[in-house]
Structures are given as structure tokens and as C-alpha cells.
């Protein structure tokens, strides 16, 4: 028969349970995923086998459905901390499969959360864990016993009433052969209990009898030292948690005096945060959503205010942005700390404000990261580059080199007679190009001096230059390929007589345009059997030739003819693209003709995972006082083919 256990662990105890992550995307909701969070699979605990019952009424999912926390690594990761990485849309019990399932939604506006979403989509996160508490004591099944529902056999401890309060994504999948969920604090408490009682869990499980009380041994100096160190660590970690989430001093002292573990304090804070959220009712014909709390409004207003100070004008500034635009860093830090529950923020010195604000989970650091990302994004859209107007664009999922081959016969489809076979298209014998992605970036630290000096201008200017440099770097790399005229796969230079794409050197004129058009139209495929019939869609000019080329493309009459009745056959035939990268210091000024990239391979710009915007990441600097920002971009510039390119060397 099953009986209620009357010894620890007791009702109310906090625990974690990990499992292999089963995840699928929710159709029509790009940021939502359906996951399995628990099952009746037994877990090895220090006191024996634990089973979480999934009978109807056994699981209380009210906390998860009322705004439970979605964390990463239960808040232990210093880069994420206890700040939620998303929200729990809903949780339910699948009685048929005996599983608890949930739909979670990642926060796409948070770069750290967006990174986790990407790893979920790629299957790189394979673990899930829940934090839960027992609502009633375990049912203890001895060896040979069977539970009332007939599904569980002893020896085991069955949780018949339990309540999950958080879901955590885990970087490492659970090992079902090893006990999970036992925290360091729980282990230390059990070790101390075993030493004081003179028994071990294993002995207790073998006898299943009460252990008589014994006189505790007199602790030695080493044991006292370890106990003092453990208490100091507990106090330090609880102080850090309370400071991070604005817990008042009275409550913090209560946590410490009651001897609560770090996990118990963490769970209490999460419950408080969940209770402060106002759930939004959902019904037929009504959209569901989440309310924006007061601190989120402060973050949005402060970020827009700092952008205004830095010279950037948000399209729709958040309410209160104008007020924050007149505040210093110190004043904004005071506002964030005060709204987080820190009562004495107004009395702190600039040094104290800096130290209290520069934590991974602080609102102030979140505001700075938001500002940094928006400065880089805004700057990227203002860079006067031209490469994107005529090159092709691609995306790669990794950094592995990719080889390209040409297809012969111009991709021509051949007639297939009745009962005949399809003929194999001819590929080039060797790769004509190899794509390689490289990473380019720099970093800057938001230091204590910048905070105290209130110097947002230096940070914004540096981030702007980083963003401009990312785009200009691509622009320079593209035009360098044209100017350097590299040797290609066939041993000939890009622009050469062998490639039939090098014109007679002369200043821009109707004659040079006609020569380029004719030679591009008569380019042949790799087998030299078929004409490609290409035509120039763009003309790339240096600033020196801009005026003359513009005349040739816009005049009604031929500029080179003395007769105004002679029509200009190239009027509006091509798009003029002018870039100073093509200017040479002295001598002839070359100009280039380019086919539509959809018709012929020319130059390709490739980005890792299609991300064209420089990535901004932040972290707490270890060897400096401040927050370190790094800006980088992963990209590659590849010369794919020569048939869609034509060069006229110009005239000196």
C-alpha cells in the first residue's frame, strides 16, 4: 500500500527537473514554440526514485499560466541572469501522453533572446528544465508496492500534487541515468544533515526505519571554516539577487535570518515578479497580448531620450523621451534604480551609481544596449555606398568555403526523343570561384569615466563610425576587385582579350558605349557554342567622368555629333552609378559596363545567415570598469564570372 512519507523532503520544497527538449515551431507565429516540459519518467534523486504524477488534478499550472518566468539555465548564466528571455503563452496537461506541455514566445526585440530563438530553430538547444514545489508530501512506495492508479511501482517517491513556477531552456540535455535537479545548496544541506544525524540517505532507504538521534560530533576547525565560507557565499548571492531585482532591505534581511537557500530566494523573487504582471484576458474575437510595465516604459523613454541627445531622431519617441533627453547618465541611473525598488538611489555618489547600475541584468545596461543597436542600424541606412545597386546578394549558414561551377550550353534544354534519355549538362572542369566568409569588427568600452563625464557623444560617434566602416569595407572590397583585375580560374585576368571584355581605351562616347554593348551581346557560354545575348544594365563611372557619362545617358541628341538631329541611341539605356572608389590619382580613368546580375554572374556579396546589419553585442568587461560593446559583421565578396562585366581603360 502507498503511504504518505513523514520525513524530508517535505511539501513546499523547491526542486528542478530536467529533460530532453522536444520542440516544434507554432505555425503562423514565428517567435512561438511548443515544448514538452515534464513527464512521468522517473528521476534519480538523493533519496530515491522520484516520479511526478500527471493525473488530472495532480499538476497546478496556474503560476505558469499567470505569467510564469521563462529563463535560460535557471538564471545561473551570467550573460542572461534572472531576466526572462521570453514569456509563457500557455501551459496545459496532456492527459493522454501524461505530459505537461507549453507554448513559449521568445522576445525578438532582445538580442540575447533572439540568439536563443535562433538556436532553438536550429535544434542547438536540446534541454529543458522546470522549477517546481511540492504542494503535498510525497507518496512513498516501498519495494513491491503499486500506486493506486496502477502505473507506478516501488521503491519510489510519487509527487501527487505539485506546482511548476518556471521553465528554463538548458544548453546541455538531461542525462536520464544521473540524478538531476539537485542544486548546490540542497547538496550542502543534505551533507550537513547526514553528518549531524550520523546516517546517509542510502542507509535510510535500506532500513526505512527512523534513525535514533545521536549527539552531534564536535566540529573541527576545517568544518567550521567550510560552514563560514558557505554562509558567506549564501549571503553574498542573496544580496546580489535582492539588489538586482530591487528587493527592499527588510525582505532581504528576512531571507537571510530565516536561513533560506539561494534557490528559495530566487523562487520567491520570481513569484513576486509574476504576481506584479497583469494578465490580459483572452476571448473569442479578441487579440491577446501583454501589458507594458512601468519599468519597460522607462527603458523605452530613456533609450529614445539618449538617442535624441546623440543627434538621432526616433520616428515616434516614447512618452517621456523629451524629459530623459535632458538627463545625464547619472540621473537616468537614479531613475532606473529607484523604479527597481532601491530606496537610497538619490543619495548615491556617481561612483556608487555606476557600480550598482553596471550589472548584466540592470535596466540601465539594457537601455545602453538598446541605444547602441539603434545607432548602428540607423547609421547603416545612411552610408553612401553603391555596391548593393549592381552586385548579387547571397546568404550562407556557416564559414565553410563554397565552390562554384559553370554550366555549359547556356543551360539549354535539349529535345528528348521517345524512349530517349536526358543528356547531362556539362559543368566546368574546375571550380570557377570559391566563396569565403570573413569576420570584421571592433569593440568599445563604456567606461566609468564616460559615465561620470556624461559623454554620450563619444560612444555614439564611435558606434556610428563602426557601422559606416562595415558598409564601406564591403564597398571598397567590391571595387578593389574591378581595379585590381585579378587572375581568374582559367589563368587569364578578369578584364583581358581572352575574355573578350576589354575595350579600346578612350574617353566615354557613343563609340565606346557601342563597342561595349556589341561585345557583351556576343559573349558565349562555357562551351563556346551559344551566344548569351547580354546587354549592359549599369555603367560604373569615377567622379572624374561623371558629367560626360551623364550627358551620354540623358541628352536627346548625340553629344558627339555636330548635328542636333542625330538621336542619342543610349539615352536612358543604362543606369549611371558613380563611386569615388573608381577614381585614380593620375592617368586614364577607366569605366565599366555591368549586366543585370540575374542574367550573368558578376560579383556576389554574401552574409552569414543573411544578416546585412552589423551585430552589436555587450558584456560586462572583466579587466575594465564598464560595459564592453563589440560591433562585427560576417561577410564575403566573391568574383563569380567575367561575362557580365566589360571595362574600357579610358584615355589619359
PDB file of N, CA and C in Angstrom, residues 505-507 586-590 649-652:
ATOM      1  N   UNK A 505      40.922  51.743 -75.277  1.00  0.00           N
ATOM      2  CA  UNK A 505      40.977  52.868 -74.360  1.00  0.00           C
ATOM      3  C   UNK A 505      40.571  54.181 -75.006  1.00  0.00           C
ATOM      4  N   UNK A 506      39.545  54.807 -74.460  1.00  0.00           N
ATOM      5  CA  UNK A 506      39.077  56.097 -74.973  1.00  0.00           C
ATOM      6  C   UNK A 506      38.148  56.715 -73.943  1.00  0.00           C
ATOM      7  N   UNK A 507      37.949  58.024 -74.046  1.00  0.00           N
ATOM      8  CA  UNK A 507      37.017  58.709 -73.157  1.00  0.00           C
ATOM      9  C   UNK A 507      35.597  58.244 -73.462  1.00  0.00           C
ATOM     10  N   UNK A 586      46.009  59.531 -61.131  1.00  0.00           N
ATOM     11  CA  UNK A 586      46.544  60.130 -62.362  1.00  0.00           C
ATOM     12  C   UNK A 586      46.390  59.139 -63.502  1.00  0.00           C
ATOM     13  N   UNK A 587      46.504  59.639 -64.724  1.00  0.00           N
ATOM     14  CA  UNK A 587      46.399  58.778 -65.887  1.00  0.00           C
ATOM     15  C   UNK A 587      44.969  58.566 -66.320  1.00  0.00           C
ATOM     16  N   UNK A 588      44.747  57.503 -67.073  1.00  0.00           N
ATOM     17  CA  UNK A 588      43.433  57.219 -67.632  1.00  0.00           C
ATOM     18  C   UNK A 588      42.437  56.852 -66.537  1.00  0.00           C
ATOM     19  N   UNK A 589      41.195  57.298 -66.732  1.00  0.00           N
ATOM     20  CA  UNK A 589      40.114  56.971 -65.800  1.00  0.00           C
ATOM     21  C   UNK A 589      39.261  55.861 -66.422  1.00  0.00           C
ATOM     22  N   UNK A 590      39.357  54.627 -65.917  1.00  0.00           N
ATOM     23  CA  UNK A 590      38.561  53.543 -66.511  1.00  0.00           C
ATOM     24  C   UNK A 590      37.089  53.651 -66.125  1.00  0.00           C
ATOM     25  N   UNK A 649      39.481  51.020 -70.551  1.00  0.00           N
ATOM     26  CA  UNK A 649      40.565  51.596 -69.743  1.00  0.00           C
ATOM     27  C   UNK A 649      40.547  53.117 -69.685  1.00  0.00           C
ATOM     28  N   UNK A 650      39.771  53.771 -70.562  1.00  0.00           N
ATOM     29  CA  UNK A 650      39.748  55.227 -70.566  1.00  0.00           C
ATOM     30  C   UNK A 650      40.937  55.812 -71.308  1.00  0.00           C
ATOM     31  N   UNK A 651      40.958  57.141 -71.353  1.00  0.00           N
ATOM     32  CA  UNK A 651      42.038  57.833 -72.060  1.00  0.00           C
ATOM     33  C   UNK A 651      42.739  58.774 -71.102  1.00  0.00           C
ATOM     34  N   UNK A 652      44.064  58.698 -71.105  1.00  0.00           N
ATOM     35  CA  UNK A 652      44.856  59.532 -70.194  1.00  0.00           C
ATOM     36  C   UNK A 652      44.735  60.995 -70.583  1.00  0.00           C
TER      37      UNK A 652
END
